[in-house]
mmCIF file of C-alpha atoms in Angstrom:
data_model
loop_
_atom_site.group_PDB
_atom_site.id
_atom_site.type_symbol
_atom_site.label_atom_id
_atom_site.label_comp_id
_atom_site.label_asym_id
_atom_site.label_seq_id
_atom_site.Cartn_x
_atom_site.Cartn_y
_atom_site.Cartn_z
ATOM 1 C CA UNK A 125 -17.931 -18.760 -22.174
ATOM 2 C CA UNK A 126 -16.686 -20.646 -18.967
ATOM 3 C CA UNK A 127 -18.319 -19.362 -15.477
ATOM 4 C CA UNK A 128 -14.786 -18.046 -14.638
ATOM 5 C CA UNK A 129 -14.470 -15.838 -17.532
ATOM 6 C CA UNK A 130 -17.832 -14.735 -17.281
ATOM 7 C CA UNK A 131 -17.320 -13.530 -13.980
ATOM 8 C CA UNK A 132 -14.153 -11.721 -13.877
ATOM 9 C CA UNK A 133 -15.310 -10.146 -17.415
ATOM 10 C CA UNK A 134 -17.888 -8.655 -15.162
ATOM 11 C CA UNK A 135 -16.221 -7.384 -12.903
ATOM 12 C CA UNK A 136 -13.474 -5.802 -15.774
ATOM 13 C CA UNK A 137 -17.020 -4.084 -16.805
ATOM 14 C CA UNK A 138 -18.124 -2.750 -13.209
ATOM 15 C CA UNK A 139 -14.428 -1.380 -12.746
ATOM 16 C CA UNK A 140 -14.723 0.462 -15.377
ATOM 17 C CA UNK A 141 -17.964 1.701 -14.735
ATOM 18 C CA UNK A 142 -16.900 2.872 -11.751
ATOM 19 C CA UNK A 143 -13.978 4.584 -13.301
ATOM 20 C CA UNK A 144 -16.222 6.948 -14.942
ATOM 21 C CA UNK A 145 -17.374 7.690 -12.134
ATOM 22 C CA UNK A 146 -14.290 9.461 -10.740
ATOM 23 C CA UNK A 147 -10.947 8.406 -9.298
ATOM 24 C CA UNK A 148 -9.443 8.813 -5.664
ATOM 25 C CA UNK A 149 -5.902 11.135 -5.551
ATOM 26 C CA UNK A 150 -5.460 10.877 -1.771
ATOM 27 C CA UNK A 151 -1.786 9.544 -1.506
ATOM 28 C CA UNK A 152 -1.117 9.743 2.610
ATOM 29 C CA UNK A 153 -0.484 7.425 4.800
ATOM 30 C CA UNK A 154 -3.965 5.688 6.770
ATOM 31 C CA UNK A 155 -3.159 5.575 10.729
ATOM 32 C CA UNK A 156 -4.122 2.554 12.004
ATOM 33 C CA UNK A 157 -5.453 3.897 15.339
ATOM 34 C CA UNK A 158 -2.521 3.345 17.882
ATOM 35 C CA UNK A 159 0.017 6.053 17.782
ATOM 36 C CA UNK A 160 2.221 3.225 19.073
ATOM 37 C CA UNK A 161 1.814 1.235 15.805
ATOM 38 C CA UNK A 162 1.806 4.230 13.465
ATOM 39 C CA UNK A 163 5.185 5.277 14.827
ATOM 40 C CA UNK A 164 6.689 2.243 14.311
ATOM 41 C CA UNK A 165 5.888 2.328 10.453
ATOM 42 C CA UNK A 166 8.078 4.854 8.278
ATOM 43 C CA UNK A 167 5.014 6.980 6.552
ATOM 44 C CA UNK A 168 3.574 7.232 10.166
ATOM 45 C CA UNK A 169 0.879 4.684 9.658
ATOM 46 C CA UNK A 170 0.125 2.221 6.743
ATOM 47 C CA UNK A 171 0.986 3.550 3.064
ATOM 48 C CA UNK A 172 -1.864 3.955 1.397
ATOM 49 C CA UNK A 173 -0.249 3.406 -2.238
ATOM 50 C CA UNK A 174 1.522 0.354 -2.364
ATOM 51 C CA UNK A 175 0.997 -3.672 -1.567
ATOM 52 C CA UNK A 176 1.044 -5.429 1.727
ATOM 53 C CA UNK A 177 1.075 -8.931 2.298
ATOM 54 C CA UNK A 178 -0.777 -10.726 5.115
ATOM 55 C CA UNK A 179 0.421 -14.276 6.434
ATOM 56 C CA UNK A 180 -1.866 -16.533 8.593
ATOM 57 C CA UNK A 181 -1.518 -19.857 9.114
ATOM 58 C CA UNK A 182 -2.982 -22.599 7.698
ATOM 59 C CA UNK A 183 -6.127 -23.670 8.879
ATOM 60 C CA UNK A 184 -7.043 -19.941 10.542
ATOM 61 C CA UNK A 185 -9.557 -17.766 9.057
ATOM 62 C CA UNK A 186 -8.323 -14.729 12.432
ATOM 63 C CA UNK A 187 -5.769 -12.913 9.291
ATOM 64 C CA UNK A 188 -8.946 -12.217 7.184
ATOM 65 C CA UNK A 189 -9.660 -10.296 9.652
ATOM 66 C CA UNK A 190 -7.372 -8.064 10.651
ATOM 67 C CA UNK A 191 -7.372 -7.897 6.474
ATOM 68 C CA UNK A 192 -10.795 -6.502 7.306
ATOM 69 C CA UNK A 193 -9.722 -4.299 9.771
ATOM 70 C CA UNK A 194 -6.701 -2.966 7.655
ATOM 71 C CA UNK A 195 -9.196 -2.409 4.498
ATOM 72 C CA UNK A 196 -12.247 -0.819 6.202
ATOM 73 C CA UNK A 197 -9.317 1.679 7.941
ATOM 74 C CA UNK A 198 -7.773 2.375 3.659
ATOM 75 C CA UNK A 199 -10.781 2.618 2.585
ATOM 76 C CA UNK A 200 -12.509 5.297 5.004
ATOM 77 C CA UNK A 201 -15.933 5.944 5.645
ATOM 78 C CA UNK A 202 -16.885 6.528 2.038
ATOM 79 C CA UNK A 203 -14.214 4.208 -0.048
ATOM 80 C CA UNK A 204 -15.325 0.965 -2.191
ATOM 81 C CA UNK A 205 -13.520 -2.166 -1.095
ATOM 82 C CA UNK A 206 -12.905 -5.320 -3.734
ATOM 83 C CA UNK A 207 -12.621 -8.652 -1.816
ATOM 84 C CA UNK A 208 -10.917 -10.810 -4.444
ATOM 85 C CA UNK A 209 -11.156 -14.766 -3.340
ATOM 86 C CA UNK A 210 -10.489 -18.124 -5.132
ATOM 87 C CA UNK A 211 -13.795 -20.316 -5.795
ATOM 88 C CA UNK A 212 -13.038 -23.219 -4.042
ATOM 89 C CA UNK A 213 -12.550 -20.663 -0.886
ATOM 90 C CA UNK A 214 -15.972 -20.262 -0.393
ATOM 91 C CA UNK A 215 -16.776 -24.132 -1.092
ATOM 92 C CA UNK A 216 -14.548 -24.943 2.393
ATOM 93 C CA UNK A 217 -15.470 -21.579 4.112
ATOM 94 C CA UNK A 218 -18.083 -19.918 3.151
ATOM 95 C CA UNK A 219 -18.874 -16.242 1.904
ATOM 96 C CA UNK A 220 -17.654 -13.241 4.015
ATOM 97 C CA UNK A 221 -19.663 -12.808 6.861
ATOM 98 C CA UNK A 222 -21.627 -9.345 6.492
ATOM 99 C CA UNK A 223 -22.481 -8.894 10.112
ATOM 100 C CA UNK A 224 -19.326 -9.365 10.757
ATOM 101 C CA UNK A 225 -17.619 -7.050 8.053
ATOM 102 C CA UNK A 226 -20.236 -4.519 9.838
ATOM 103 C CA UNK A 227 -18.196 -4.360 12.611
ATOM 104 C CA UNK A 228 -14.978 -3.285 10.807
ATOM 105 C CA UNK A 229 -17.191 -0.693 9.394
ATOM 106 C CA UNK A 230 -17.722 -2.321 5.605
ATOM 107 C CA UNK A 231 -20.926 -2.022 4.978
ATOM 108 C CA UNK A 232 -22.759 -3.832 1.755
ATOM 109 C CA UNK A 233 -23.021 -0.812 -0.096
ATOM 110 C CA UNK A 234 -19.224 -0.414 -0.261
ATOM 111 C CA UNK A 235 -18.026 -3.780 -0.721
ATOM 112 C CA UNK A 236 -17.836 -5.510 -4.099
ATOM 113 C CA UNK A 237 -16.920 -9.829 -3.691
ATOM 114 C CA UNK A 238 -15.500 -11.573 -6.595
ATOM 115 C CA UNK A 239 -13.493 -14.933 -6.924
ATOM 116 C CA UNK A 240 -11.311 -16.723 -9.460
ATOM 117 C CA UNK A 241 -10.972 -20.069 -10.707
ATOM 118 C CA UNK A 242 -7.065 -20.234 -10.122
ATOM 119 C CA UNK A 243 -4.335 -18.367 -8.215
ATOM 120 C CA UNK A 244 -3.395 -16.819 -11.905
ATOM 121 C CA UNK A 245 -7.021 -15.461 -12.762
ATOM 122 C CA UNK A 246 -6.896 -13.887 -8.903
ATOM 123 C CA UNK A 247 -3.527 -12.289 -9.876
ATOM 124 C CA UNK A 248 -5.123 -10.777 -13.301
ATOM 125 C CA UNK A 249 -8.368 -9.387 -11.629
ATOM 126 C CA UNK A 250 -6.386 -7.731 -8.467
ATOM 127 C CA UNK A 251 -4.103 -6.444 -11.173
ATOM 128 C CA UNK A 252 -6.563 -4.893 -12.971
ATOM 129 C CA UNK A 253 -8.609 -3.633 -10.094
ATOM 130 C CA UNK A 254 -5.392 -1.755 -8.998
ATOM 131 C CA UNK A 255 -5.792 0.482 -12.281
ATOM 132 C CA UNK A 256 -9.118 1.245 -10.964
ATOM 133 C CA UNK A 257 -8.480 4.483 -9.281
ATOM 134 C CA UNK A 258 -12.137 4.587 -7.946
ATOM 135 C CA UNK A 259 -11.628 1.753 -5.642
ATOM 136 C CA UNK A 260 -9.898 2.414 -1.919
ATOM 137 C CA UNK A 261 -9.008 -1.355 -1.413
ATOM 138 C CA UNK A 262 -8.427 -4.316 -3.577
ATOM 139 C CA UNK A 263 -7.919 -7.237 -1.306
ATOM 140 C CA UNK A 264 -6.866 -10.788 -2.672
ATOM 141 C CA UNK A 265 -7.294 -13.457 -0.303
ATOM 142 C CA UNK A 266 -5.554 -17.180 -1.383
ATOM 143 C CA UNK A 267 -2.344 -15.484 -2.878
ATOM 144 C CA UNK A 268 1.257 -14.814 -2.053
ATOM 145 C CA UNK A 269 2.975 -13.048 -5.492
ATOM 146 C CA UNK A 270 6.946 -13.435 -6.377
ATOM 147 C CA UNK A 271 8.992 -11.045 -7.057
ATOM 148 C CA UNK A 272 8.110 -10.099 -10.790
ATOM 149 C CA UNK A 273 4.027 -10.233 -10.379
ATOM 150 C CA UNK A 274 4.372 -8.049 -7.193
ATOM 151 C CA UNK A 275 6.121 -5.656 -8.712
ATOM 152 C CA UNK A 276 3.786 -5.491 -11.363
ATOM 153 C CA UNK A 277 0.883 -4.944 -8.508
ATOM 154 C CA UNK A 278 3.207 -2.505 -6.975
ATOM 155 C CA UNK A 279 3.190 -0.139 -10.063
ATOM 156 C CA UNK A 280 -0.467 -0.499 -10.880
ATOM 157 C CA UNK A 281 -1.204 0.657 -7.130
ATOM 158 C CA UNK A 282 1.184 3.437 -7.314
ATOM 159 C CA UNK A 283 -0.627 4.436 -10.270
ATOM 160 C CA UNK A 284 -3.810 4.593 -9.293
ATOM 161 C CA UNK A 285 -3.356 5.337 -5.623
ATOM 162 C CA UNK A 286 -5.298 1.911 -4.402
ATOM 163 C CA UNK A 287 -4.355 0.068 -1.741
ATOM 164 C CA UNK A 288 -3.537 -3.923 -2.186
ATOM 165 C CA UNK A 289 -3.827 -6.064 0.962
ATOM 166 C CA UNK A 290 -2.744 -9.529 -0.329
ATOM 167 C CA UNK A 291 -3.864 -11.935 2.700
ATOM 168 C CA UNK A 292 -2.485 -16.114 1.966
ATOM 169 C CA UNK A 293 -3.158 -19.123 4.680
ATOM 170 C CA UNK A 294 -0.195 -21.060 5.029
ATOM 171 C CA UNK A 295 1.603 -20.733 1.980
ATOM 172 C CA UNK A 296 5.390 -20.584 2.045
ATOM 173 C CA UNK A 297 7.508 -17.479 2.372
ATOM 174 C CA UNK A 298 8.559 -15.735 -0.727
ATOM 175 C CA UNK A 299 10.792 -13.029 -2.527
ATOM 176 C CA UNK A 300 8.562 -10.059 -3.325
ATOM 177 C CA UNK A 301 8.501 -6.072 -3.705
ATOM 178 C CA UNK A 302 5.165 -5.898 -1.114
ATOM 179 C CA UNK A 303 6.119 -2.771 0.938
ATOM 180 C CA UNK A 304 5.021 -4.419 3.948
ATOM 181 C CA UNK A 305 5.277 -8.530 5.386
ATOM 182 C CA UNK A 306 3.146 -9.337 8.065
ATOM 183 C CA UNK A 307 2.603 -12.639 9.936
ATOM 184 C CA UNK A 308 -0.758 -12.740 11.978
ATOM 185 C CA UNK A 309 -2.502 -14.941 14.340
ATOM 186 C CA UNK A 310 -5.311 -15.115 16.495
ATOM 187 C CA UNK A 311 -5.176 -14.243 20.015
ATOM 188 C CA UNK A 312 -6.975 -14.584 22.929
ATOM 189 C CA UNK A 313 -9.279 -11.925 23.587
ATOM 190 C CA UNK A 314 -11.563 -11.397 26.986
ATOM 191 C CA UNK A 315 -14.641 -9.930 24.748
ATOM 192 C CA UNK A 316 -14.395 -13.140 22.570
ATOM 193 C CA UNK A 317 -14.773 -12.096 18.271
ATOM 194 C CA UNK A 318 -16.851 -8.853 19.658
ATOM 195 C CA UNK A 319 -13.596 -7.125 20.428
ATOM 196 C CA UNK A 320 -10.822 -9.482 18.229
ATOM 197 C CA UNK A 321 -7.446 -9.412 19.215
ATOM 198 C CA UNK A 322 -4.128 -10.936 16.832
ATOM 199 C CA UNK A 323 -0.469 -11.346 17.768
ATOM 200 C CA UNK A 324 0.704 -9.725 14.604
ATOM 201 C CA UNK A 325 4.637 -9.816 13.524
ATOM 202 C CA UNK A 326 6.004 -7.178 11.110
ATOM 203 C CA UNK A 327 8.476 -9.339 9.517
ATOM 204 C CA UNK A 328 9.330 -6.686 6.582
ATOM 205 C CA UNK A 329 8.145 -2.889 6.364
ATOM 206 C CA UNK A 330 10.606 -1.164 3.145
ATOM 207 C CA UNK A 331 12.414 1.797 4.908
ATOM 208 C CA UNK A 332 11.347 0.390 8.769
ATOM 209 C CA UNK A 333 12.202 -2.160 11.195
ATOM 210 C CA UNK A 334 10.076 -5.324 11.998
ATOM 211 C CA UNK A 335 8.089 -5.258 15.469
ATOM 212 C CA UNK A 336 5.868 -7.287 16.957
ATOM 213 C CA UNK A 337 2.220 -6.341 18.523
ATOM 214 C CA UNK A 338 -0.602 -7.637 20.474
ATOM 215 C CA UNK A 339 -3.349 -5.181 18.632
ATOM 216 C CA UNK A 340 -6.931 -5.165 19.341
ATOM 217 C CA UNK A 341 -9.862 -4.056 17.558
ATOM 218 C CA UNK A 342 -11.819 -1.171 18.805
ATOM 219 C CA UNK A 343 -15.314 -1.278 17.704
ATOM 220 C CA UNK A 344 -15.975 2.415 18.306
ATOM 221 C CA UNK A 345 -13.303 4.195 17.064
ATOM 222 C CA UNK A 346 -13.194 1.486 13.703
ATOM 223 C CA UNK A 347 -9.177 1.383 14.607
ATOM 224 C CA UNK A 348 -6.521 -0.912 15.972
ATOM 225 C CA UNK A 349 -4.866 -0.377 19.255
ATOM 226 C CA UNK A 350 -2.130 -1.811 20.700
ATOM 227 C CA UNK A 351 -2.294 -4.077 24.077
ATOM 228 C CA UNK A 352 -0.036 -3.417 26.755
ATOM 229 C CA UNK A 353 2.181 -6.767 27.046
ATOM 230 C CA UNK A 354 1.653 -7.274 30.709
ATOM 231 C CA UNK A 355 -2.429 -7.376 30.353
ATOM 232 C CA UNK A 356 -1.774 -9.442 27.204
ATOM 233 C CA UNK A 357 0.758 -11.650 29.135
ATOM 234 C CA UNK A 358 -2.340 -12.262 32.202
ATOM 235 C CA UNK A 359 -5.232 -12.931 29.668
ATOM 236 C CA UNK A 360 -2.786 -15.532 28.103
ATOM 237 C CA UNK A 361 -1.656 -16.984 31.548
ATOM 238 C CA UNK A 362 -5.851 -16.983 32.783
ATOM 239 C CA UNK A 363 -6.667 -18.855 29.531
#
């Protein structure tokens, strides 16, 4: 059997296992830490059931995370994350960096990594990880859905109650039924990657309006707040 299969077999396996182990029901929305930014989304913060996509740009590993932050605040204190990648990912950058994970509160003993051979084997396993009602969080990083696969991920998350953050680097804009488009980049922050900050663009929210946010990362309360645009606009002026 080829290493891919092998792999995401296992993991088909360990879903299941976990399965048996008891499903989640919560269905609310997850505030994101700002009452700012959870007012300007229509369930009052992030829906929990449902698929979001993440844009970064090429090049920029700053949208995994804020992916990261977005997961570790789905998946609670206590939830089990999936971090879905393609192979040749981690050949260019590496595995995700646990220390750093840490910090968004996603500790080892919560976090499950798995990657694919191809964008289609990524779609399958996040698919089928979404009808894994034990998880919190199935993120797939290296993939941007159309409109008939993420509709597909849209019902198996609905179903189950998990959350899908879909995070892609560069790829081109396309038609999909994610409940939520964002567009993120790094910004400059004056506690460096200890306190991460991202200019993050809503560019589609089902039911909302976009926006557009300087949001920081607040080690202590494990949350996103938002930074007022005249201290934002004088760190960016200093730099």
């Amino acid at each position: 059997m080829p290493a891919a299969a092998a792999d995401l077999s296992a993991l088909r396996r360990r879903l299941r296992a976990l399965e048996r182990g008891g499903a989640m029901t919560e269905r609310s929305a997850v505030p994101l830490g700002d009452p700012v930014l959870d007012r300007a989304l229509p369930w009052g913060g992030l829906a929990r059931v449902g698929v979001h996509q993440l844009e970064g740009l090429a090049g920029e590993a700053s949208v995994s995370g804020f992916a990261a932050g977005l997961g570790a605040r789905c998946a609670g204190p206590e939830g089990r994350l999936l971090w879905l990648r393609l192979r040749r990912d981690r050949q260019e950058a590496g595995l995700p960096y646990g220390p750093g994970l840490a910090r968004y509160g996603i500790t080892a003993d919560r976090l499950i990594l798995a990657e694919a051979e191809s964008a289609a084997a990524l779609l399958w396993a996040l698919e089928e990880a979404l009808r894994c009602g034990a998880l919190s969080v199935a993120l797939a990083e290296g993939v941007a859905p159309d409109l008939t696969a993420s509709r597909r991920l849209q019902l198996a998350a609905e179903a189950s109650g998990v959350t899908a953050l879909m995070v892609s680097h560069g790829a081109a804009p396309v038609r999909s039924a994610v409940l939520t488009r964002w567009r993120v980049a790094a910004a400059s922050s004056p506690s460096g990657v200890h306190r991460p900050r991202w200019q993050v663009e809503l560019l589609r929210c089902r039911g909302g309006r976009p926006g557009s946010w300087m949001l920081e990362w607040e080690n202590a309360a494990l949350g996103f707040s938002v930074v007022p645009a005249l201290a934002g606009r004088a760190l960016a002026q200093a730099v």
